[in-house]
mmCIF file of C-alpha atoms in Angstrom:
data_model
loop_
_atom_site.group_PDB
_atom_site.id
_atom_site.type_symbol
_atom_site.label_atom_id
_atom_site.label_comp_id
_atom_site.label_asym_id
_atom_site.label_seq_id
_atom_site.Cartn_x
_atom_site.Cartn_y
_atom_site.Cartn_z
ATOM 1 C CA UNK R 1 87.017 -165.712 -117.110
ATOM 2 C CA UNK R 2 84.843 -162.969 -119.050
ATOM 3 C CA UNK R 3 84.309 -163.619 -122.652
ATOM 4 C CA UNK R 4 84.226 -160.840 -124.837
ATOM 5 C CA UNK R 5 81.663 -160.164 -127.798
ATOM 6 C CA UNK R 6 84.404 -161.018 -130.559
ATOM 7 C CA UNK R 7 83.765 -157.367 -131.893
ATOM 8 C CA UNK R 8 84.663 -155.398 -128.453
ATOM 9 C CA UNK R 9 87.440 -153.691 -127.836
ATOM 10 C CA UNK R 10 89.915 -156.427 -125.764
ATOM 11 C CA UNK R 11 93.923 -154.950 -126.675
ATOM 12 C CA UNK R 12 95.256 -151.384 -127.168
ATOM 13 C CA UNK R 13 98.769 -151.414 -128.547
ATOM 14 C CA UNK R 14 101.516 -148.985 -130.163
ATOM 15 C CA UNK R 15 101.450 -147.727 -134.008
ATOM 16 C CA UNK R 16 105.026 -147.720 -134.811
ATOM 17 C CA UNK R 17 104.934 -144.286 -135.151
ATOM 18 C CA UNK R 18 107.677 -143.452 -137.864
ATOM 19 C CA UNK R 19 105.810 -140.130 -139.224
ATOM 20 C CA UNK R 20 105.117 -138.757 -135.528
ATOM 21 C CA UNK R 21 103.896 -139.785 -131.761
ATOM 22 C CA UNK R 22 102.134 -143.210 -132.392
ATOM 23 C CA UNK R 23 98.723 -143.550 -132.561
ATOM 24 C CA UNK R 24 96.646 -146.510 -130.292
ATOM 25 C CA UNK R 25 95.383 -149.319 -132.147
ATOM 26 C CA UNK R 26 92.262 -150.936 -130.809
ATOM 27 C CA UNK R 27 91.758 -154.653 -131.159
ATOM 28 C CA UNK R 28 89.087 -157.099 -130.661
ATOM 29 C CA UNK R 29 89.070 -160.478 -130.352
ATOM 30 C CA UNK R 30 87.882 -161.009 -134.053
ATOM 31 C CA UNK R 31 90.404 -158.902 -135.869
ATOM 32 C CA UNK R 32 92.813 -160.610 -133.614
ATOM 33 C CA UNK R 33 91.443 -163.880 -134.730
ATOM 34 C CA UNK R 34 91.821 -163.199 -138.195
ATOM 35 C CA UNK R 35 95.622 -162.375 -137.998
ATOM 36 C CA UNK R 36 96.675 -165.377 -135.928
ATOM 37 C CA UNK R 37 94.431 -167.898 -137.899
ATOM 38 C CA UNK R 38 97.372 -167.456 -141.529
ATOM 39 C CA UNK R 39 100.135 -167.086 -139.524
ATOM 40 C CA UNK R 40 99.372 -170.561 -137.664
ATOM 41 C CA UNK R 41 99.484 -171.885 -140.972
ATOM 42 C CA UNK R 42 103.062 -170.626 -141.868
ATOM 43 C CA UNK R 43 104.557 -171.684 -138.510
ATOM 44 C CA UNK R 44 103.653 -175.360 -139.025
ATOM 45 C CA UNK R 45 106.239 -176.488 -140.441
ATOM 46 C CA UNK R 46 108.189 -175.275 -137.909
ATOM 47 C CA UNK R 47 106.233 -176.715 -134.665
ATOM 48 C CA UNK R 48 108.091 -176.949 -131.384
ATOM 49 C CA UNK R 49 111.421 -175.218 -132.508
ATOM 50 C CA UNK R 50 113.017 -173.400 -130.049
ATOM 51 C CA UNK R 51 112.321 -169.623 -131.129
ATOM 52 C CA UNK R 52 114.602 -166.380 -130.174
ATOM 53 C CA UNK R 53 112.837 -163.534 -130.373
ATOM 54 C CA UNK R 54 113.853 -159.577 -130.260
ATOM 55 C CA UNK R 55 110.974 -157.290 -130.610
ATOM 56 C CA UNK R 56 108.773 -154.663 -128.750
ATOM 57 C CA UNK R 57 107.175 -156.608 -126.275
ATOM 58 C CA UNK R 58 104.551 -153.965 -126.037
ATOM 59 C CA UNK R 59 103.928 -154.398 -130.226
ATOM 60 C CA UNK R 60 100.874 -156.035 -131.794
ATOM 61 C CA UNK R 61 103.775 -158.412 -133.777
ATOM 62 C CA UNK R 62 104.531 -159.616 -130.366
ATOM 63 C CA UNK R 63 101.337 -161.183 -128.973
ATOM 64 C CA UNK R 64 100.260 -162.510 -132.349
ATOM 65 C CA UNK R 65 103.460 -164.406 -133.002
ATOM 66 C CA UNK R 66 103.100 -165.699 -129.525
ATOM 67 C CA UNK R 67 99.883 -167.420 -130.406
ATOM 68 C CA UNK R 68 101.633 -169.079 -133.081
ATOM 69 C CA UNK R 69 104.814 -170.577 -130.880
ATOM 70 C CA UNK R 70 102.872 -171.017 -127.839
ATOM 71 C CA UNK R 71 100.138 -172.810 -130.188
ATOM 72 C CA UNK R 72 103.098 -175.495 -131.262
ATOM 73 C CA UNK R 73 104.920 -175.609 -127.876
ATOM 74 C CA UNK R 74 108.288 -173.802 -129.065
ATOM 75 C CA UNK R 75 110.514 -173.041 -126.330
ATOM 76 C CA UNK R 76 111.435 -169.201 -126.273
ATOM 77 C CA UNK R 77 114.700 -167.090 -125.892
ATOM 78 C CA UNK R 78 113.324 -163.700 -125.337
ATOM 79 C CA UNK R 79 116.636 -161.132 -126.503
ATOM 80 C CA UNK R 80 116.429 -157.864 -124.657
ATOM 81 C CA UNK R 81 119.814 -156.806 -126.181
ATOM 82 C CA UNK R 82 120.394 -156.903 -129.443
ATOM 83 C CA UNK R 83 124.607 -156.336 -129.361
ATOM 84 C CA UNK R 84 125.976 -159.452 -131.201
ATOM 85 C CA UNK R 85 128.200 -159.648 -128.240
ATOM 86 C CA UNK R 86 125.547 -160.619 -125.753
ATOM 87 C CA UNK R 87 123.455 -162.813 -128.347
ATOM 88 C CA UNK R 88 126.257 -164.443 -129.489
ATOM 89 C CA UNK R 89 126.277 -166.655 -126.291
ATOM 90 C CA UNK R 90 122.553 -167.032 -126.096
ATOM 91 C CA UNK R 91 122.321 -168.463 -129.448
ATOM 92 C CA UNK R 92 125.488 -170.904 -129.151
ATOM 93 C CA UNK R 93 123.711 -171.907 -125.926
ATOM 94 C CA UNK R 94 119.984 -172.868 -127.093
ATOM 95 C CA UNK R 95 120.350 -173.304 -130.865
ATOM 96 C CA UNK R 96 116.984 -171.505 -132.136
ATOM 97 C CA UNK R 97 115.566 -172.888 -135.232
ATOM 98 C CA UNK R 98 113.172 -170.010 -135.381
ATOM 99 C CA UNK R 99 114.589 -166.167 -135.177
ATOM 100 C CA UNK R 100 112.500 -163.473 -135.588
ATOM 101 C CA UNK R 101 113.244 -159.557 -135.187
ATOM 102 C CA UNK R 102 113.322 -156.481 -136.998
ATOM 103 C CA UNK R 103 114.728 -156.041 -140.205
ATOM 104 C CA UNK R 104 117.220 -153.517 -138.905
ATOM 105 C CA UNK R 105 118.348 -155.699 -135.990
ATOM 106 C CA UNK R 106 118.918 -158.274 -138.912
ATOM 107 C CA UNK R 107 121.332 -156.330 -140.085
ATOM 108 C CA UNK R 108 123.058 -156.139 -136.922
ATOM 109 C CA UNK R 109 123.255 -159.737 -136.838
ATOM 110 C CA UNK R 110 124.769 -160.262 -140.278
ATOM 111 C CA UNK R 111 128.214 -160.392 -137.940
ATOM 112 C CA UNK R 112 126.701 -163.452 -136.542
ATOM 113 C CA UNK R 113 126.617 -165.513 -140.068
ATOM 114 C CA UNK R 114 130.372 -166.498 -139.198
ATOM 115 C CA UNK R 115 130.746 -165.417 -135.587
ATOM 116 C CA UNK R 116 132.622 -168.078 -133.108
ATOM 117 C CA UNK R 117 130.095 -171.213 -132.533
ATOM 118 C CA UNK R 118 128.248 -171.033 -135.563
ATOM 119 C CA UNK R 119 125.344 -169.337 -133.493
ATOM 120 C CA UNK R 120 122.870 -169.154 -136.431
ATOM 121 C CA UNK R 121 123.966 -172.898 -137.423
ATOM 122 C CA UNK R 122 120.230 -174.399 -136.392
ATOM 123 C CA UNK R 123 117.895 -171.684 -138.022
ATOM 124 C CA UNK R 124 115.227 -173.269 -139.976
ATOM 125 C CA UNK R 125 113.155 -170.229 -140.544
ATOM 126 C CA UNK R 126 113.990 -166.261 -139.966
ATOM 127 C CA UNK R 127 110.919 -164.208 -139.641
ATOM 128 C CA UNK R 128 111.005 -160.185 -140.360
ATOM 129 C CA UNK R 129 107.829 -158.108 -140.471
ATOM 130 C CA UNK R 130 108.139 -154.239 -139.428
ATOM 131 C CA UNK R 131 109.592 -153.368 -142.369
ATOM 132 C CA UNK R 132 110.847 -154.226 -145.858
ATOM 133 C CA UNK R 133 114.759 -156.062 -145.487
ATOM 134 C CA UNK R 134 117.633 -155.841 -147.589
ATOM 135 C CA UNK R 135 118.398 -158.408 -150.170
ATOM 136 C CA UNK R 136 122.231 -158.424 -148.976
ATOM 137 C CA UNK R 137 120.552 -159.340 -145.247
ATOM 138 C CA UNK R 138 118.709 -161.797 -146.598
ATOM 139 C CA UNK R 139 121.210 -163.418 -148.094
ATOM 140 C CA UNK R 140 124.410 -163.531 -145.287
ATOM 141 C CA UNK R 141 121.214 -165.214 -142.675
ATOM 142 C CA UNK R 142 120.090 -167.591 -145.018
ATOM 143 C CA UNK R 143 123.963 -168.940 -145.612
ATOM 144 C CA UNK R 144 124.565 -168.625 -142.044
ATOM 145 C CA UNK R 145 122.308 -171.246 -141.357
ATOM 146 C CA UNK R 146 123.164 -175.153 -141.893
ATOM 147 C CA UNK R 147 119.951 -176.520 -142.379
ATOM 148 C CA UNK R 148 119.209 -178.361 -145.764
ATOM 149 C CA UNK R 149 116.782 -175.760 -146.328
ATOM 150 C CA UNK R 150 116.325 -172.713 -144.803
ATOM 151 C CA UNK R 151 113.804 -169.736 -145.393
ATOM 152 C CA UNK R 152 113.160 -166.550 -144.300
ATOM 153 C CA UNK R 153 109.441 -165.272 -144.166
ATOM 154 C CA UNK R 154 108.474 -161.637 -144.949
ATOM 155 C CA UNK R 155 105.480 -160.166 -143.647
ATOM 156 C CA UNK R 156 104.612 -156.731 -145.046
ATOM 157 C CA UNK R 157 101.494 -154.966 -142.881
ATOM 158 C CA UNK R 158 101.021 -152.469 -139.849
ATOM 159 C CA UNK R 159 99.928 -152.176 -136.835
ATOM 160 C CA UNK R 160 96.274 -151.430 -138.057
ATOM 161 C CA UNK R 161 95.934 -154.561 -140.686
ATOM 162 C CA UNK R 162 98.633 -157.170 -139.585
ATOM 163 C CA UNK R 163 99.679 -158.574 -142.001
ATOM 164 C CA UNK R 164 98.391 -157.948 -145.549
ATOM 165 C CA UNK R 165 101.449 -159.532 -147.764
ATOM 166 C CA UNK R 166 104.033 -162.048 -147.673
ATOM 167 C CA UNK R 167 106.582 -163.638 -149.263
ATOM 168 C CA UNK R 168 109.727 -166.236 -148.053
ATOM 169 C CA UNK R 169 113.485 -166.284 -149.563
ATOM 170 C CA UNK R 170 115.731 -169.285 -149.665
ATOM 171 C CA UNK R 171 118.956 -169.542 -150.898
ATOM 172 C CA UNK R 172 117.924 -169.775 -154.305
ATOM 173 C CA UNK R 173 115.514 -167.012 -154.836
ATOM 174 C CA UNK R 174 117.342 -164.774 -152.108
ATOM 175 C CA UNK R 175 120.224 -164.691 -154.895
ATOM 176 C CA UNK R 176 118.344 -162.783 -157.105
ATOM 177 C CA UNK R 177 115.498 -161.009 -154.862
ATOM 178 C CA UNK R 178 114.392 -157.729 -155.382
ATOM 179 C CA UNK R 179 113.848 -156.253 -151.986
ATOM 180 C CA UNK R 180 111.130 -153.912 -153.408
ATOM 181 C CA UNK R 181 108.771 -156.883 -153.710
ATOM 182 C CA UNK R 182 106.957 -157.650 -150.777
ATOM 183 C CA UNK R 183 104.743 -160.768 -151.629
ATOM 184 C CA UNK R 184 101.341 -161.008 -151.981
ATOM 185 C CA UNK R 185 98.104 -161.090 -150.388
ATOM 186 C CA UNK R 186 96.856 -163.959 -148.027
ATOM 187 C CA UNK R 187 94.641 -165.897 -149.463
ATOM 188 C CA UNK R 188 90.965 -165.666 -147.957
ATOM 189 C CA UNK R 189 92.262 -162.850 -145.662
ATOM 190 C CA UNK R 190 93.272 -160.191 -146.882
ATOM 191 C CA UNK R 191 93.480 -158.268 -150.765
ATOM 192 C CA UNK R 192 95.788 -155.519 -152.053
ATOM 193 C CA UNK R 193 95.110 -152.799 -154.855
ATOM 194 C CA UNK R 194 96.833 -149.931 -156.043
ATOM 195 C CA UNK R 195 95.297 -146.536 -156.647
ATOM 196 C CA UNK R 196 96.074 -143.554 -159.214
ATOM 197 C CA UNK R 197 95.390 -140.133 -158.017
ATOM 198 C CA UNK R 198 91.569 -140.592 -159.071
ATOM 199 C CA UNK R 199 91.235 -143.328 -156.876
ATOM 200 C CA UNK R 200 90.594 -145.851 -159.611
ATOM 201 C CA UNK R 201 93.106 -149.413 -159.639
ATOM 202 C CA UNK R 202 95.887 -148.358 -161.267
ATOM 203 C CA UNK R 203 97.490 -150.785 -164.524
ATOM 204 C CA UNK R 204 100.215 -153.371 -163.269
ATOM 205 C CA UNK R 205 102.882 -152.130 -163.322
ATOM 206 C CA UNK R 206 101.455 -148.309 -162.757
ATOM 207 C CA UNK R 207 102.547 -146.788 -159.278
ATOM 208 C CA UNK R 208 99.710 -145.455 -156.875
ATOM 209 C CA UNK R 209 98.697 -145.635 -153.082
ATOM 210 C CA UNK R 210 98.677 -148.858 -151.707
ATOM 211 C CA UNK R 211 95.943 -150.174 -150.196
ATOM 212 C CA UNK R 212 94.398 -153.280 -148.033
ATOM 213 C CA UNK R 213 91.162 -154.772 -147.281
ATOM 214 C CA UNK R 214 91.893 -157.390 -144.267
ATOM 215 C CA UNK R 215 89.323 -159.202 -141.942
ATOM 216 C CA UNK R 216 92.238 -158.103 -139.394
ATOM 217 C CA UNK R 217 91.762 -154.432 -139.601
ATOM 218 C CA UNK R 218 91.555 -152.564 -136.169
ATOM 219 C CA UNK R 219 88.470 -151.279 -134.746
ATOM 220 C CA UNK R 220 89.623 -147.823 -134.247
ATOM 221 C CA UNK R 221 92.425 -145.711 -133.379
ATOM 222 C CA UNK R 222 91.430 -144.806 -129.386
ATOM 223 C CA UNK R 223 90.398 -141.380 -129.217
ATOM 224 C CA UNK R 224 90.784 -140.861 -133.080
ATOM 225 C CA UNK R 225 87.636 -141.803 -134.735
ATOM 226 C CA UNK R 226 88.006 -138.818 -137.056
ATOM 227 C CA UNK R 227 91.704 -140.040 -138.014
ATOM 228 C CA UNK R 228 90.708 -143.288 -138.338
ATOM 229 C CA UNK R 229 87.693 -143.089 -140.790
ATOM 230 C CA UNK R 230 89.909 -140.778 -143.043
ATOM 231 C CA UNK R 231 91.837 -144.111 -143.859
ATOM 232 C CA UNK R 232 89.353 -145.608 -145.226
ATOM 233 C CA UNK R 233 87.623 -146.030 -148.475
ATOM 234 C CA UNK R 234 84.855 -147.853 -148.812
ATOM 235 C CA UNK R 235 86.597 -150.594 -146.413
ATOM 236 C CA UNK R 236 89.702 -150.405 -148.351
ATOM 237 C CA UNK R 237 92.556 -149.043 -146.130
ATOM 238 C CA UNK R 238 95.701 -146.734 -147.616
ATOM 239 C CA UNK R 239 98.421 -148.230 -145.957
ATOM 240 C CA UNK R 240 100.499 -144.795 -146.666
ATOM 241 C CA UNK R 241 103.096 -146.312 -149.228
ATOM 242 C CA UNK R 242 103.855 -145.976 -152.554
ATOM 243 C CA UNK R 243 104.049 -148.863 -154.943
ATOM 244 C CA UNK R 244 103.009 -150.649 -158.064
ATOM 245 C CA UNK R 245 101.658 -154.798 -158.738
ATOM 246 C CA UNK R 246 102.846 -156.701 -161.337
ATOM 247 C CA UNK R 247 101.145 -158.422 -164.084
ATOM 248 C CA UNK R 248 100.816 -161.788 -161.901
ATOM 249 C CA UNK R 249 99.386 -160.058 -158.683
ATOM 250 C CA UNK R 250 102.684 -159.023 -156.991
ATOM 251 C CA UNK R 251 102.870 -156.098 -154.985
ATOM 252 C CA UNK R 252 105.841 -153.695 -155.056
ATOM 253 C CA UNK R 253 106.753 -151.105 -152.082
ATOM 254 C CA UNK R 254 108.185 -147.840 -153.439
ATOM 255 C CA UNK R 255 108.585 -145.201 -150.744
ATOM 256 C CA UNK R 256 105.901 -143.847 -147.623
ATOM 257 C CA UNK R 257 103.853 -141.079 -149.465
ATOM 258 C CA UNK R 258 105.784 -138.583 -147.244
ATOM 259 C CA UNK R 259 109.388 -139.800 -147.696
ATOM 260 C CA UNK R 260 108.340 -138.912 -151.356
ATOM 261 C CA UNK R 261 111.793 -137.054 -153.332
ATOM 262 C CA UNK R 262 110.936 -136.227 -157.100
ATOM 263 C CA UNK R 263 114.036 -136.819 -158.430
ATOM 264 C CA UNK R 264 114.595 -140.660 -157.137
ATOM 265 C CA UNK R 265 112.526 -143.063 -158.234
ATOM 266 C CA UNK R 266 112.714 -144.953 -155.151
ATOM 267 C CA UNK R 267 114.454 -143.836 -152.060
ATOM 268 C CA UNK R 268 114.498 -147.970 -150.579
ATOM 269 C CA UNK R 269 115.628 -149.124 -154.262
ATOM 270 C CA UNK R 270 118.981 -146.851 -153.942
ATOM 271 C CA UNK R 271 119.680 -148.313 -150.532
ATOM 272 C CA UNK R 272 119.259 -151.568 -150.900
ATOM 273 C CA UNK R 273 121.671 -151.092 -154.319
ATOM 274 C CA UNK R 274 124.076 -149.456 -151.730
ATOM 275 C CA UNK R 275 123.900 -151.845 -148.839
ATOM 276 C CA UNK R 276 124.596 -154.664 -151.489
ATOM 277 C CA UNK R 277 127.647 -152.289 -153.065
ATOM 278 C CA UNK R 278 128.924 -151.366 -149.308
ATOM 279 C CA UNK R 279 129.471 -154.196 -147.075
ATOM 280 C CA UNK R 280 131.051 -151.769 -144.801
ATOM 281 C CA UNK R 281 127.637 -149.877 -144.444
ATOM 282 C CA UNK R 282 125.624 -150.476 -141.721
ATOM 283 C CA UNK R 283 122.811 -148.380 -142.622
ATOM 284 C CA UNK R 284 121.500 -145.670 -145.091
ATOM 285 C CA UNK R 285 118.675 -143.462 -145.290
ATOM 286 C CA UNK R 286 118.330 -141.285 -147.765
ATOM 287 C CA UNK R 287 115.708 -137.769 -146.829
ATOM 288 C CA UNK R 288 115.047 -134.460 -148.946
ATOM 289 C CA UNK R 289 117.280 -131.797 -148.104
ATOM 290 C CA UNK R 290 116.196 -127.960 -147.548
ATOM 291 C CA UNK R 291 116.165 -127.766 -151.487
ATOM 292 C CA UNK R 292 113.883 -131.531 -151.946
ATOM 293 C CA UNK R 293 117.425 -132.799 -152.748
ATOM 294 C CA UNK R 294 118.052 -136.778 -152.072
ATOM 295 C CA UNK R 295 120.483 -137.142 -148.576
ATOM 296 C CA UNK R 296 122.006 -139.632 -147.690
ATOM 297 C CA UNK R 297 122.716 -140.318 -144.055
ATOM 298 C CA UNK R 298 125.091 -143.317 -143.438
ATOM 299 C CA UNK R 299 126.310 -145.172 -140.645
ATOM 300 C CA UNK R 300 129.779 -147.821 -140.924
ATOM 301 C CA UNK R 301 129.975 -150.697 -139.267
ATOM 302 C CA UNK R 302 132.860 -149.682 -136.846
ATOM 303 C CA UNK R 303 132.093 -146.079 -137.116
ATOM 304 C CA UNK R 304 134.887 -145.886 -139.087
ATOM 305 C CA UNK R 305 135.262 -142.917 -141.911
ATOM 306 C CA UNK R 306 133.274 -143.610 -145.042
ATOM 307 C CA UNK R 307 135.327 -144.405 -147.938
ATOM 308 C CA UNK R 308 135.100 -141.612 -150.085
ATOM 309 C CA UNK R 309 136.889 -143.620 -153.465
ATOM 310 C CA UNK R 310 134.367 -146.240 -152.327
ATOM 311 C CA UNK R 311 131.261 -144.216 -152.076
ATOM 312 C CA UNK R 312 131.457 -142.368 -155.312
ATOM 313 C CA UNK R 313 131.812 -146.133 -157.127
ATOM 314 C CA UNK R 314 128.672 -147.074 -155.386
ATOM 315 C CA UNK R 315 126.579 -144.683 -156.419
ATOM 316 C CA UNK R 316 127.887 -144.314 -159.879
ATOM 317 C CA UNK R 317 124.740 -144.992 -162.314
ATOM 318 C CA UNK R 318 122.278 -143.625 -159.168
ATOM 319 C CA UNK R 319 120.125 -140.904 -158.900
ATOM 320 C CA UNK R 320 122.244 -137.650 -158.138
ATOM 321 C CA UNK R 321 122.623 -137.232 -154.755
ATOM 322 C CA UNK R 322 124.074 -134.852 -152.217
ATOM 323 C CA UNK R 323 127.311 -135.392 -150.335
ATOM 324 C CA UNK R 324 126.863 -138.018 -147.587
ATOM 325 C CA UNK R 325 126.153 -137.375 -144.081
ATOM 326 C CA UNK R 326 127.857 -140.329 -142.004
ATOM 327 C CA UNK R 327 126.246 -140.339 -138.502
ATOM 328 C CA UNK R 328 126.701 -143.041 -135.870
ATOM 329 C CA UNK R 329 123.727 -145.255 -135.724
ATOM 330 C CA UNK R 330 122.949 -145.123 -132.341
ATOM 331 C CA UNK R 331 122.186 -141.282 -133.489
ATOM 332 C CA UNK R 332 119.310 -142.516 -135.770
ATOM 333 C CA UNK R 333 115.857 -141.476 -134.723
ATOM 334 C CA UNK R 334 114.015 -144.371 -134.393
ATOM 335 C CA UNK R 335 111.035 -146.119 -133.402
ATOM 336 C CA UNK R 336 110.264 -149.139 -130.772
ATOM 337 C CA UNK R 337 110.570 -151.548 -133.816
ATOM 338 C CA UNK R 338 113.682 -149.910 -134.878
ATOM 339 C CA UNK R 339 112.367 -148.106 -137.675
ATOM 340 C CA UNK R 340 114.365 -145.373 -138.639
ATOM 341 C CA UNK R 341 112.142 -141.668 -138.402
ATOM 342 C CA UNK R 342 113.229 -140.230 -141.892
ATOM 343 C CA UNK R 343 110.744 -137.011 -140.764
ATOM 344 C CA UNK R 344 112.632 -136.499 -138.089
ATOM 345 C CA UNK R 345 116.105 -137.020 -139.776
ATOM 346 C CA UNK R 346 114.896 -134.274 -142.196
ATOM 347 C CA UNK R 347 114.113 -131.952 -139.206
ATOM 348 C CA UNK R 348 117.557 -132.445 -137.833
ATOM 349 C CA UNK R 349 119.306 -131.577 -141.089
ATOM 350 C CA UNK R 350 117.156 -128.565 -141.459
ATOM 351 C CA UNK R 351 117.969 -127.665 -138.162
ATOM 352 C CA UNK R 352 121.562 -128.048 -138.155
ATOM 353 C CA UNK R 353 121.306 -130.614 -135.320
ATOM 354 C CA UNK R 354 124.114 -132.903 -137.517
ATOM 355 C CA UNK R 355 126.251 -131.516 -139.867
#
């Protein structure tokens, strides 16, 4: 074996790249330590259940939360396709007490909370990093599941930090979640602040740029020194979202900087209010039009016709929007993890690629 210095370069891996190509993270055996070390911690109580997992297996997420399973001698269902249909079967079969994917292929699965066999019966713990997840998700695993008590762990981060926040849901609190909150920071790990436009912490409560100092920060981006210094601030790193803490330390996700539409508050509150309105909806995204006007592209479980009567209840009391674009999902741009490229979406509509 050859033992790296725990400061040399030992993985490259995949940025998720939802605002263009992705970039290469570069990580070293100490950053890498640094990530694993808290997350050991959270799968304790969970030691030796069987896991399922459905991810990138070419993702940072990947190799870290095999340290942690591997660590307690979980057995592993590896899901290459995500169709209910085939994991249906899979999960009857082994009865996982771990699941962990992406919060989009969560969604998928909500079919599965009363699907033939009771295939989420055994779940002890669901696990969803990527990306924020919708309260109504949330809610149809954790009842799916007939453990005593069940939870489902949130880890907000990137490829470049790991993790930086977290939070976990159970029945009780998943009730009355807001899916804006994201958790807070790891203790002895990693901190969060938020930053007004003169770089200064802004007030709880205040929105600003998000930002993370982590012991699991990346060396570099490979080839992209220049890109990768710009990030930082005095070791602080802008993560590239909007949001706002509370008075008690909480940290709140607004929008990505980019994904930024003046006249909506927040683009994920809306949707999450609209997945939670629309159980027929299997997704939403809502982009700026040509104008900087709020879009919203939907998809239906079913791909059946949106409910027009339907829709315009939803959205009564929301920001004004413009009429709704319903797309079929598998037409969503979207990343390895299955994050959805709103850039790109934008780019379509301006280019008439959907109408």
């Amino acid at each position: 074996p050859v033992r790296l210095h725990p400061r040399e370069p030992s993985l490259i891996t995949h940025s998720s790249g939802t605002t263009g190509v992705p970039k290469l993270a570069v990580h070293c055996p100490n950053t890498m330590w640094n990530r694993l070390v808290p997350q050991q911690a959270m799968g304790w109580p969970t030691r030796g259940e069987t896991a399922a997992l459905h991810m990138s297996f070419v993702h940072s997420r990947f190799y870290h939360l095999l340290g942690v399973l591997l660590h307690f001698g979980s057995p592993l269902v590896l899901i290459t396709d995500p169709d209910p249909a085939a994991v249906r079967p899979l999960l009857v079969r082994h009865r996982p007490g771990i699941v962990e994917t992406h919060p989009n292929t969560f969604v998928l699965w909500e079919e599965l909370a009363d699907a033939p066999g009771a295939p989420l019966s055994r779940v002890r713990s669901y696990g969803s990093t990527f990306d924020a997840i919708h309260p109504r998700t949330v809610q149809r695993l954790l009842d799916a599941s007939r453990r005593r008590t069940p939870w489902l762990i949130q880890l907000y981060g990137q490829s470049e930090t790991g993790p930086v926040a977290f939070q976990w849901f159970t029945r009780r609190s998943a009730a009355r979640a807001d899916g804006r909150r994201v958790g807070i920071g790891i203790p002895g790990f990693t901190r969060v602040r938020v930053t007004g436009a003169d770089g200064r912490r802004a007030a709880p409560g205040a929105p600003g740029r998000i930002e993370a100092r982590t012991r699991g920060r990346i060396l570099t981006y490979l080839g992209m020194q220049d890109r990768y210094d710009r990030q930082l601030d005095d070791g602080w790193w802008e993560m590239g979202d909007m949001g706002y803490r509370s008075r008690l330390g909480a940290l709140y996700l607004i929008d990505r900087e980019i994904d930024r539409i003046d006249s909506v508050h927040s683009n994920l509150e809306v949707e999450d209010m609209l997945m939670s309105r629309l159980d027929e909806l299997r997704e939403v995204v809502i982009v700026p039009g040509a104008d900087r006007e709020p879009v919203p592209v939907v998809c239906v479980r079913g791909d059946r016709p949106l409910d027009p009567e339907r829709w315009r209840a939803a959205t009564a009391g929301l920001p004004a929007m413009a009429e709704p674009r319903q797309w079929r999902f598998e037409e969503l741009p979207m990343t390895a993890t299955w994050k959805v490229k709103r850039v790109e979406i934008t780019r379509m509509l301006a280019e008439g690629a959907r109408t």
